Short mmCIF file of C-alpha atoms in Angstrom, two decimals:
data_model
loop_
_atom_site.label_atom_id
_atom_site.label_comp_id
_atom_site.label_asym_id
_atom_site.label_seq_id
_atom_site.Cartn_x
_atom_site.Cartn_y
_atom_site.Cartn_z
CA MET V 273 105.89 91.17 87.89
CA THR V 274 105.35 94.76 86.93
CA ASP V 275 106.25 97.90 88.83
CA VAL V 276 103.30 99.77 90.28
CA PHE V 277 102.63 103.49 90.08
CA ILE V 278 100.26 105.92 91.75
CA VAL V 279 98.59 107.87 88.95
CA GLY V 280 95.78 109.64 90.76
CA ILE V 281 95.16 110.97 94.26
CA GLY V 282 92.11 112.40 95.99
CA ILE V 283 91.33 113.49 99.52
CA HIS V 284 88.32 114.70 101.46
CA PRO V 285 89.44 117.27 104.05
CA PHE V 286 90.08 115.71 107.46
CA GLY V 287 88.44 116.93 110.64
CA ARG V 288 84.70 117.31 111.11
CA THR V 289 82.20 117.50 108.27
CA ASP V 290 78.75 117.19 109.80
CA SER V 291 77.04 117.41 106.43
CA ARG V 292 78.66 114.26 104.98
CA SER V 293 78.67 110.65 106.14
CA GLY V 294 81.91 108.70 106.17
CA LEU V 295 80.87 106.90 103.00
CA GLN V 296 80.17 110.23 101.30
CA GLN V 297 83.64 111.43 102.25
CA GLY V 298 85.06 108.27 100.70
CA GLU V 299 83.02 108.90 97.54
CA TYR V 300 84.28 112.51 97.44
CA ALA V 301 87.88 111.27 97.63
CA VAL V 302 87.30 108.74 94.84
CA ARG V 303 85.85 111.40 92.54
CA ALA V 304 88.79 113.71 93.33
CA ALA V 305 91.27 110.94 92.48
CA LEU V 306 89.45 110.16 89.22
CA THR V 307 89.54 113.84 88.27
CA ASP V 308 93.23 114.02 89.20
CA ALA V 309 93.98 111.04 86.92
CA ASN V 310 91.53 112.19 84.22
CA MET V 311 89.68 108.90 84.41
CA GLN V 312 86.20 107.46 84.97
CA TRP V 313 84.99 105.05 87.65
CA SER V 314 84.29 102.59 84.84
CA ASP V 315 88.03 102.50 84.12
CA MET V 316 88.70 100.93 87.52
CA GLN V 317 89.31 97.19 87.26
CA PHE V 318 89.18 96.55 91.00
CA ALA V 319 88.95 98.32 94.33
CA PHE V 320 90.21 97.74 97.85
CA GLY V 321 88.42 99.84 100.45
CA GLY V 322 88.03 100.12 104.18
CA SER V 323 86.60 102.00 107.09
CA ASP V 324 86.68 101.09 110.74
CA ALA V 325 83.42 102.68 111.85
CA ALA V 326 81.71 104.33 108.87
CA GLY V 327 80.20 101.50 106.91
CA LYS V 328 81.06 98.95 104.29
CA ALA V 329 83.34 100.33 101.59
CA ASP V 330 81.93 98.18 98.79
CA THR V 331 78.52 99.85 99.13
CA LEU V 332 80.19 102.85 97.42
CA VAL V 333 79.39 101.18 94.11
CA SER V 334 75.78 102.37 94.52
CA GLN V 335 76.98 105.93 94.15
CA LEU V 336 79.99 105.47 91.90
CA GLY V 337 78.51 103.05 89.38
CA LEU V 338 77.51 99.40 89.11
CA THR V 339 80.40 98.36 86.90
CA THR V 340 80.62 94.86 88.50
CA LEU V 341 84.24 95.40 89.46
CA PRO V 342 85.66 93.23 92.27
CA PHE V 343 85.62 95.29 95.48
CA ILE V 344 87.43 93.93 98.56
CA ASN V 345 86.67 95.34 102.00
CA VAL V 346 89.55 95.66 104.44
CA LEU V 347 89.37 96.00 108.22
CA ASN V 348 92.78 96.30 109.90
CA GLY V 349 92.40 98.88 112.66
CA CYS V 350 94.65 101.90 112.24
CA ALA V 351 96.52 100.09 109.47
CA THR V 352 93.38 99.73 107.33
CA GLY V 353 94.58 102.29 104.78
CA GLY V 354 97.97 100.64 104.51
CA ALA V 355 96.27 97.29 104.03
CA THR V 356 94.05 98.55 101.19
CA LEU V 357 97.08 99.84 99.33
CA PHE V 358 98.92 96.59 100.08
CA GLY V 359 96.10 94.73 98.35
CA ALA V 360 95.89 97.11 95.40
CA TYR V 361 99.64 97.11 94.92
CA ASN V 362 99.84 93.34 94.83
CA ALA V 363 96.84 93.01 92.51
CA VAL V 364 98.64 95.13 89.90
CA ARG V 365 102.10 93.79 90.63
CA SER V 366 100.93 90.23 89.97
CA GLY V 367 99.97 91.26 86.44
CA ASP V 368 96.31 90.27 86.83
CA PHE V 369 95.13 93.90 86.70
CA ASP V 370 96.67 97.06 85.37
CA LEU V 371 94.48 99.72 86.97
CA GLY V 372 92.67 99.90 90.30
CA ILE V 373 91.93 101.98 93.34
CA ALA V 374 92.56 101.94 97.10
CA ILE V 375 90.00 103.77 99.23
CA GLY V 376 89.92 104.59 102.92
CA PHE V 377 87.45 106.70 104.87
CA ASP V 378 86.07 107.03 108.37
CA LYS V 379 83.93 109.00 110.75
CA HIS V 380 84.24 108.54 114.52
CA PRO V 381 82.34 109.99 117.45
CA ARG V 382 84.13 112.71 119.41
CA GLY V 383 86.49 111.82 122.24
CA ALA V 384 88.70 108.82 122.95
CA PHE V 385 87.81 105.46 121.42
CA ASP V 386 85.70 103.28 123.73
CA PRO V 387 86.66 99.68 123.12
CA LYS V 388 84.73 96.71 124.45
CA PRO V 389 86.87 94.20 126.36
CA ALA V 390 85.18 91.17 124.78
CA ASP V 391 86.06 92.42 121.28
CA TRP V 392 89.71 92.16 122.27
CA GLY V 393 89.44 88.79 124.01
CA LEU V 394 89.78 90.44 127.41
CA PRO V 395 87.72 90.02 130.60
CA ASP V 396 85.23 92.73 131.56
CA TRP V 397 87.04 93.56 134.82
CA TYR V 398 90.00 94.88 132.82
CA GLY V 399 87.85 97.59 131.28
CA GLU V 400 85.81 98.13 134.45
CA SER V 401 88.90 98.90 136.50
CA GLY V 402 90.01 101.72 134.20
CA LEU V 403 93.00 99.99 132.63
CA MET V 404 91.72 99.75 129.06
CA LEU V 405 92.59 103.07 127.46
CA THR V 406 94.77 103.47 124.39
CA THR V 407 96.14 106.71 125.86
CA GLN V 408 97.56 104.76 128.81
CA PHE V 409 99.45 102.46 126.48
CA PHE V 410 101.01 105.39 124.65
CA ALA V 411 101.93 107.09 127.91
CA THR V 412 103.48 104.03 129.55
CA LYS V 413 105.43 103.02 126.45
CA LEU V 414 106.68 106.58 126.18
CA ARG V 415 107.46 107.06 129.90
CA ARG V 416 109.85 104.12 129.90
CA TYR V 417 111.42 105.19 126.60
CA MET V 418 111.97 108.75 127.82
CA ASP V 419 113.63 107.57 131.02
CA LEU V 420 115.88 105.06 129.28
CA HIS V 421 116.92 107.42 126.48
CA ASN V 422 116.88 110.85 128.14
CA ILE V 423 114.02 112.42 126.21
CA THR V 424 112.45 115.46 127.90
CA PRO V 425 108.92 116.92 127.68
CA ILE V 426 110.02 119.89 125.57
CA THR V 427 110.89 117.47 122.77
CA LEU V 428 107.32 116.12 122.90
CA ALA V 429 106.06 119.70 122.67
CA ARG V 430 108.35 120.45 119.71
CA VAL V 431 106.85 117.53 117.80
CA ALA V 432 103.33 118.90 118.36
CA GLN V 433 104.40 122.47 117.54
CA LYS V 434 105.82 121.25 114.21
CA ALA V 435 102.63 119.32 113.50
CA TYR V 436 100.34 122.31 114.05
CA HIS V 437 102.66 124.54 112.03
CA ASN V 438 102.67 122.11 109.10
CA GLY V 439 98.92 121.59 109.46
CA SER V 440 98.39 125.34 109.14
CA LEU V 441 99.91 125.06 105.64
CA ALA V 442 97.96 121.97 104.52
CA PRO V 443 94.48 122.56 103.04
CA HIS V 444 93.30 119.05 104.01
CA ALA V 445 94.41 119.34 107.66
CA TRP V 446 91.97 119.77 110.54
CA ARG V 447 94.00 121.79 113.07
CA ARG V 448 95.18 124.76 111.05
CA THR V 449 96.37 127.15 113.74
CA PRO V 450 99.98 127.16 114.94
CA VAL V 451 100.39 126.46 118.68
CA SER V 452 103.37 127.45 120.83
CA VAL V 453 105.54 125.04 122.79
CA ASP V 454 104.47 126.69 126.05
CA THR V 455 100.79 126.29 125.23
CA ILE V 456 101.32 122.63 124.38
CA LEU V 457 103.23 121.97 127.61
CA GLY V 458 100.67 123.90 129.65
CA ALA V 459 97.60 122.17 128.22
CA GLN V 460 95.52 119.81 130.35
CA MET V 461 97.51 116.75 131.38
CA LEU V 462 95.68 113.61 130.24
CA ASN V 463 98.10 110.74 130.85
CA ASP V 464 101.48 111.96 132.10
CA PRO V 465 103.72 113.00 130.38
CA LEU V 466 101.21 113.67 127.57
CA THR V 467 99.02 116.77 127.53
CA LYS V 468 95.84 117.17 125.53
CA LEU V 469 97.66 119.00 122.71
CA MET V 470 100.15 116.13 122.33
CA PHE V 471 97.39 113.67 121.36
CA CYS V 472 95.61 113.32 118.05
CA SER V 473 91.83 112.92 118.07
CA PRO V 474 89.51 110.56 116.27
CA ALA V 475 88.21 112.45 113.24
CA GLU V 476 86.71 112.10 109.77
CA GLY V 477 88.07 112.05 106.27
CA GLY V 478 88.60 110.06 103.11
CA VAL V 479 91.44 109.29 100.71
CA ALA V 480 91.62 107.45 97.40
CA LEU V 481 94.69 106.46 95.41
CA ILE V 482 94.63 105.09 91.85
CA VAL V 483 97.35 102.58 91.05
CA ALA V 484 98.49 101.43 87.64
CA SER V 485 100.99 99.11 86.03
CA GLU V 486 104.05 100.64 84.42
CA LYS V 487 102.62 100.11 80.95
CA LYS V 488 99.29 101.66 81.86
CA ALA V 489 100.96 104.57 83.65
CA ARG V 490 102.99 105.30 80.55
CA GLN V 491 99.87 105.20 78.35
CA LEU V 492 98.11 107.63 80.66
CA GLY V 493 101.03 110.01 80.41
CA GLY V 494 100.28 111.96 83.59
CA PRO V 495 102.50 112.27 86.67
CA ALA V 496 103.27 108.83 88.03
CA ILE V 497 104.96 108.03 91.32
CA ARG V 498 106.50 104.59 91.71
CA ILE V 499 105.54 102.42 94.68
CA LYS V 500 109.01 101.13 95.39
CA THR V 501 107.79 98.73 98.03
CA ILE V 502 105.10 98.04 100.60
CA SER V 503 105.64 95.90 103.65
CA MET V 504 103.06 94.99 106.21
CA ARG V 505 103.77 93.05 109.37
CA THR V 506 102.02 91.89 112.53
CA ARG V 507 103.61 91.94 115.97
CA PRO V 508 106.54 89.73 116.94
CA GLN V 509 106.86 87.89 120.26
CA GLY V 510 107.58 90.22 123.17
CA SER V 511 106.41 93.47 121.57
CA PHE V 512 104.53 96.05 123.66
CA GLU V 513 101.04 96.77 122.34
CA VAL V 514 97.76 98.28 123.47
CA PHE V 515 95.44 96.51 125.90
CA ALA V 516 98.03 94.19 127.43
CA PRO V 517 97.14 93.00 130.95
CA HIS V 518 100.61 91.52 131.08
CA LEU V 519 103.90 91.60 129.18
CA ASP V 520 106.46 88.82 128.99
CA LEU V 521 109.64 89.39 130.99
CA GLU V 522 111.64 88.65 127.88
CA ARG V 523 111.13 91.78 125.79
CA GLY V 524 111.18 91.49 122.01
CA GLY V 525 111.33 93.72 118.99
CA SER V 526 108.75 96.14 117.64
CA VAL V 527 106.43 95.43 114.73
CA THR V 528 107.44 98.77 113.25
CA ALA V 529 111.12 97.84 113.25
CA VAL V 530 110.25 94.54 111.56
CA ALA V 531 108.12 96.20 108.85
CA SER V 532 110.67 98.96 108.33
CA ARG V 533 113.63 96.63 107.89
CA ALA V 534 111.65 94.51 105.44
CA ALA V 535 110.71 97.59 103.40
CA PHE V 536 114.25 98.94 103.22
CA GLU V 537 115.59 95.54 102.28
CA ALA V 538 113.03 95.05 99.50
CA ALA V 539 113.63 98.57 98.19
CA GLY V 540 117.40 98.28 98.30
CA LEU V 541 117.45 101.55 100.21
CA GLY V 542 118.45 102.67 103.67
CA PRO V 543 117.03 105.28 106.04
CA GLU V 544 119.71 107.73 104.83
CA ASP V 545 118.17 107.62 101.33
CA ILE V 546 114.78 108.93 102.48
CA ASP V 547 114.03 112.58 101.73
CA VAL V 548 110.62 112.98 103.37
CA ALA V 549 108.71 110.78 105.82
CA GLN V 550 105.21 110.49 107.22
CA ILE V 551 105.25 108.36 110.38
CA GLN V 552 102.56 107.36 112.84
CA ASP V 553 102.11 110.15 115.39
CA THR V 554 99.08 109.11 117.40
CA GLU V 555 100.72 111.28 120.03
CA SER V 556 103.96 113.26 120.14
CA GLY V 557 105.91 110.44 121.74
CA ALA V 558 104.86 107.98 119.05
CA GLU V 559 106.60 110.11 116.44
CA ILE V 560 109.70 110.25 118.66
CA MET V 561 109.82 106.50 119.22
CA HIS V 562 108.89 105.68 115.63
CA MET V 563 111.75 107.83 114.34
CA ALA V 564 114.12 105.31 115.92
CA GLU V 565 112.02 102.21 115.25
CA ASN V 566 111.98 103.11 111.55
CA GLY V 567 115.76 103.46 111.60
CA PHE V 568 116.02 107.22 111.01
CA CYS V 569 117.98 107.92 114.18
CA ARG V 570 119.39 106.18 117.22
CA ASP V 571 117.41 105.96 120.46
CA GLY V 572 117.89 109.23 122.29
CA ASP V 573 119.06 111.28 119.31
CA GLN V 574 115.54 112.68 118.89
CA GLU V 575 116.20 115.22 121.64
CA LYS V 576 118.90 116.80 119.49
CA TRP V 577 117.08 116.30 116.19
CA LEU V 578 114.00 118.19 117.37
CA ALA V 579 116.03 120.95 119.04
CA GLU V 580 117.90 121.48 115.77
CA GLY V 581 114.75 121.38 113.65
CA ARG V 582 116.01 118.52 111.50
CA THR V 583 112.49 117.19 110.95
CA GLN V 584 110.97 120.52 109.90
CA LEU V 585 109.96 121.28 106.31
CA ASP V 586 113.40 122.81 105.64
CA GLY V 587 115.28 120.12 107.57
CA GLU V 588 117.32 117.18 106.36
CA LEU V 589 114.45 114.74 107.00
CA PRO V 590 111.08 116.51 107.08
CA ILE V 591 108.59 114.38 109.03
CA ASN V 592 104.79 114.62 108.88
CA THR V 593 104.73 117.48 106.42
CA ASP V 594 100.94 117.90 106.54
CA GLY V 595 100.85 117.87 110.32
CA GLY V 596 100.33 114.12 110.60
CA CYS V 597 97.66 112.64 112.83
CA LEU V 598 98.19 115.43 115.36
CA ALA V 599 96.96 118.11 112.93
CA CYS V 600 94.77 115.97 110.68
CA GLY V 601 93.12 113.79 113.32
CA GLU V 602 92.84 110.06 112.88
CA PRO V 603 89.97 108.68 110.84
CA ILE V 604 91.21 105.13 111.22
CA GLY V 605 90.38 103.83 107.75
CA ALA V 606 91.82 106.84 105.92
CA SER V 607 94.87 107.70 107.97
CA GLY V 608 97.44 105.45 106.33
CA LEU V 609 96.37 106.52 102.85
CA ARG V 610 96.61 110.19 103.85
CA GLN V 611 100.30 109.65 104.53
CA VAL V 612 100.81 108.20 101.05
CA TYR V 613 98.70 110.99 99.52
CA GLU V 614 100.95 113.55 101.22
CA ASN V 615 104.08 111.82 99.98
CA VAL V 616 102.76 111.84 96.40
CA VAL V 617 102.06 115.58 96.76
CA GLN V 618 105.62 116.14 98.01
CA LEU V 619 107.20 114.02 95.26
CA ARG V 620 105.18 115.86 92.63
CA GLY V 621 106.53 119.09 94.10
CA ALA V 622 102.94 120.22 94.59
CA GLY V 623 103.11 120.96 98.31
CA GLY V 624 102.87 124.74 97.92
CA ALA V 625 103.63 126.42 101.26
CA ARG V 626 104.42 123.06 102.87
CA GLN V 627 106.67 121.76 100.06
CA VAL V 628 109.88 120.43 101.58
CA THR V 629 112.99 122.44 100.81
CA ARG V 630 115.22 119.57 99.78
CA LYS V 631 114.75 117.83 96.46
CA ALA V 632 112.60 114.85 97.35
CA ARG V 633 113.10 111.60 95.46
CA ASN V 634 112.38 108.87 98.02
CA ALA V 635 109.41 109.21 100.35
CA TYR V 636 108.58 106.96 103.30
CA SER V 637 105.34 106.38 105.15
CA HIS V 638 104.65 104.31 108.24
CA VAL V 639 101.30 103.54 109.79
CA TYR V 640 100.88 101.65 113.05
CA GLY V 641 97.70 100.24 114.47
CA ALA V 642 96.32 98.14 117.28
CA PRO V 643 96.84 95.36 118.18
CA GLY V 644 100.29 95.56 116.65
CA VAL V 645 100.25 96.06 112.88
CA SER V 646 102.64 98.23 110.90
CA ALA V 647 102.65 99.04 107.21
CA VAL V 648 105.48 100.86 105.45
CA VAL V 649 105.26 102.31 101.94
CA ILE V 650 108.27 103.68 100.08
CA LEU V 651 107.56 105.85 97.03
CA GLN V 652 110.05 107.02 94.46
CA CYS V 653 109.98 109.52 91.65
CA MET G 161 81.38 96.50 155.61
CA ALA G 162 80.92 93.79 153.00
CA ALA G 163 83.44 93.61 150.20
CA ARG G 164 83.91 91.51 147.10
CA PRO G 165 86.59 91.19 144.43
CA ILE G 166 85.89 92.67 140.99
CA ALA G 167 85.78 89.20 139.44
CA PRO G 168 86.56 85.62 140.42
CA ASP G 169 90.00 84.26 139.53
CA VAL G 170 91.76 87.64 139.43
CA LEU G 171 93.20 87.55 142.93
CA THR G 172 93.06 85.25 145.96
CA THR G 173 90.81 86.20 148.86
CA GLY G 174 93.42 85.42 151.53
CA SER G 175 95.40 88.09 153.34
CA PRO G 176 97.60 89.26 151.84
CA ALA G 177 95.96 88.74 148.46
CA ARG G 178 97.91 87.24 145.57
CA LEU G 179 97.34 87.63 141.84
CA ILE G 180 96.22 84.51 140.00
CA GLY G 181 98.05 83.77 136.79
CA GLY G 182 98.46 80.80 134.52
CA ARG G 183 101.47 78.75 133.51
CA HIS G 184 101.29 77.23 130.05
CA ARG G 185 101.79 73.53 130.64
CA ALA G 186 103.81 72.91 127.49
CA SER G 187 105.98 76.04 127.21
CA GLY G 188 106.13 77.22 130.83
CA ARG G 189 105.15 80.75 129.74
CA ILE G 190 103.42 82.64 132.53
CA VAL G 191 100.38 84.75 131.68
CA PHE G 192 97.88 87.03 133.41
CA PRO G 193 94.96 86.79 133.77
CA LEU G 194 94.45 83.03 134.04
CA PRO G 195 92.97 81.79 130.74
CA GLN G 196 89.75 79.75 130.92
CA ASP G 197 91.65 76.74 129.66
CA SER G 198 92.69 74.37 132.44
CA GLN G 199 93.81 71.78 129.92
CA ASN G 200 96.65 74.00 128.76
CA TYR G 201 97.17 76.33 131.72
CA GLU G 202 97.99 75.52 135.32
CA ARG G 203 96.68 78.01 137.90
CA ILE G 204 99.48 79.72 139.82
CA GLU G 205 99.85 82.54 142.34
CA LEU G 206 102.10 85.33 141.12
CA PRO G 207 104.83 86.97 143.22
CA SER G 208 103.43 89.79 145.35
CA ARG G 209 106.48 92.05 145.15
CA GLY G 210 108.12 93.65 142.15
CA THR G 211 109.44 96.88 140.67
CA LEU G 212 107.82 99.60 138.59
CA TRP G 213 108.53 99.00 134.87
CA SER G 214 106.64 102.02 133.55
CA TYR G 215 103.82 104.26 134.68
CA THR G 216 101.42 107.11 134.00
CA VAL G 217 98.60 108.88 135.80
CA GLN G 218 94.98 108.57 134.71
CA ARG G 219 93.96 112.23 135.00
CA PHE G 220 90.49 112.02 133.44
CA ARG G 221 87.57 109.73 134.09
CA PRO G 222 87.66 106.86 131.57
CA LYS G 223 84.59 106.39 129.42
CA SER G 224 81.78 104.23 130.75
CA PRO G 225 81.38 101.59 129.51
CA PRO G 226 83.71 99.88 129.97
CA TYR G 227 84.86 101.80 133.08
CA ARG G 228 82.84 101.17 136.26
CA GLY G 229 84.25 103.23 139.08
CA ASP G 230 82.56 105.32 141.77
CA GLU G 231 80.86 108.44 140.45
CA LEU G 232 83.36 110.70 142.17
CA PHE G 233 86.51 110.33 140.11
CA GLN G 234 89.96 110.69 141.61
CA PRO G 235 93.00 110.54 139.32
CA PHE G 236 94.96 107.35 139.87
CA GLY G 237 98.41 106.08 139.07
CA LEU G 238 98.81 103.01 136.92
CA GLY G 239 101.58 101.20 135.21
CA TYR G 240 103.38 97.96 134.60
CA VAL G 241 105.01 96.12 137.49
CA GLU G 242 107.80 93.64 136.85
CA LEU G 243 107.34 90.53 138.99
CA PRO G 244 110.69 88.70 139.05
CA GLY G 245 110.66 85.29 137.45
CA ALA G 246 107.04 85.67 136.34
CA LEU G 247 105.89 88.55 134.11
CA ILE G 248 105.18 92.28 133.89
CA VAL G 249 101.62 93.05 134.99
CA ALA G 250 99.37 96.03 134.29
CA SER G 251 98.05 97.48 137.53
CA ARG G 252 96.67 100.43 139.35
CA LEU G 253 99.14 102.09 141.73
CA THR G 254 97.92 103.22 145.10
CA GLU G 255 99.05 104.88 148.34
CA ILE G 256 101.62 106.96 146.48
CA ASP G 257 102.27 110.60 145.69
CA PHE G 258 102.41 110.78 141.88
CA ARG G 259 105.70 112.68 142.17
CA GLU G 260 107.30 109.61 143.76
CA LEU G 261 106.68 107.47 140.68
CA ARG G 262 109.90 106.32 139.01
CA LEU G 263 111.17 103.31 137.10
CA GLY G 264 112.50 100.62 139.42
CA LEU G 265 110.43 101.67 142.45
CA PRO G 266 109.91 98.62 144.76
CA LEU G 267 106.20 97.76 145.01
CA GLU G 268 103.98 95.24 146.76
CA LEU G 269 100.51 93.93 146.03
CA THR G 270 97.49 95.29 147.85
CA THR G 271 93.88 96.01 146.98
CA THR G 272 91.96 99.19 146.23
CA VAL G 273 88.23 99.88 146.26
CA LEU G 274 86.91 100.61 142.79
CA ARG G 275 83.23 101.24 143.50
CA HIS G 276 80.32 100.38 145.75
CA ASP G 277 77.35 98.23 144.79
CA GLU G 278 73.87 99.56 145.50
CA ASP G 279 73.75 97.68 148.80
CA GLY G 280 77.01 99.32 149.86
CA THR G 281 79.25 96.33 149.16
CA ALA G 282 82.73 97.56 148.27
CA VAL G 283 84.04 96.16 144.99
CA TYR G 284 87.81 95.98 145.10
CA THR G 285 90.53 95.18 142.60
CA TYR G 286 94.26 94.65 142.88
CA ALA G 287 96.80 97.44 143.01
CA PHE G 288 100.44 97.89 143.87
CA ARG G 289 101.81 100.27 146.50
CA PRO G 290 105.36 101.28 147.46
CA VAL G 291 107.14 98.94 149.83
CA ARG G 292 107.47 100.99 153.02
CA ALA G 293 110.22 100.29 155.53
CA ALA G 294 108.72 98.66 158.61
CA LEU G 295 108.39 101.05 161.53
CA GLY G 296 110.26 100.58 164.79
#
């Protein structure tokens, strides 16, 4: 088995780009990654690609070139990006390939997602009665967590304030204007305790990452960031996920905690070794809860961490340095790869105004998606 | 005024109504709603009283489809209700001031009208309301 490196990165700005389809945003990201790595599409030995709602990734070959490469489409909800990289990583790690690309892109209609009950194996009455909204899941999971661990609304607002601040410094972000804590708290309440400015929105964007074996990376000679490990897990018994008409009395662990522990164990690292992290922040509370589920702090410590600014760009563990989903929006197929893109930027020291203050060597990313999938990627330079 | 439940096999039509769940014949695990699988699941009535496990308020009208409520939208409480010995069930919350919502609040099953059919028939679904001390 060989080690695997990221040798090229490309991104299409997140947000709204009316003039380009989702596929075109994916193509844009691929061309940017090829330019970054000083390579051609014909150099790619394989591709993993995915979008949730913007078309079939493998049709990109029409635009990029009919090189006959194997192209695997991935569809894993919000974890689609993580899953494409998981596939690309393992294809190189196995030794069968030494150069390939992971691609994620998407383009969603405005407003909250509108799922169909039957697609989720649920009866129509569940959706008809107004109980089938992802925002309700986030709010109820968070409400209980806040009450059990003494988290207050100002901490939720601080997470969003940090996101919009960081987003204002990231050229690929969507929301690029800082927003005050008071404005965030005073925004329209959607699902208590979450206001409109504490939620991310469906959006558009594309990301591509070129991966190479150690030997190939050395030949190429450019900046290479090691993929220390990738873990991907599905939900354990007793976890709390979206669209659940009932939960078992016996509560279990979280899929994020399972994926995180597996990643740290495989990497031989602990949470204290991580210098910068991108973690799933579908809403402010998700970042709070995922801080603990990923092992970075104990339940309840987030109140203090946010008040002290420990997760800001100049803090001891900067989190969501490009503004995360809150500032970038969430094009489902691209979101997980954006996190890895941002970590590569930080490890290269190329973050410009949003470069973290501390010397970053180990970078962590965590993506979570319905109906209970988490993928964790640890990078090292 | 005529009334009908939102779907068959969600709740009993007796008074008071009870939720219909399923017990897995092999493992004993209790689930809601009742799966369409009588070979593996026995139909059971769930406890009608429990406590609030978590909650939120639906402040905006959900998208239609899948939502099918009356045109005039009123924010409603919803959450998960822990039914002792059975499971934790997702439900609307009714007859409550949103400021009274708190974890552990004792609740009991009732029904709430979701919409009206063209002929005026009220379509109702299940909901939980606070257990009020009996008067007198």
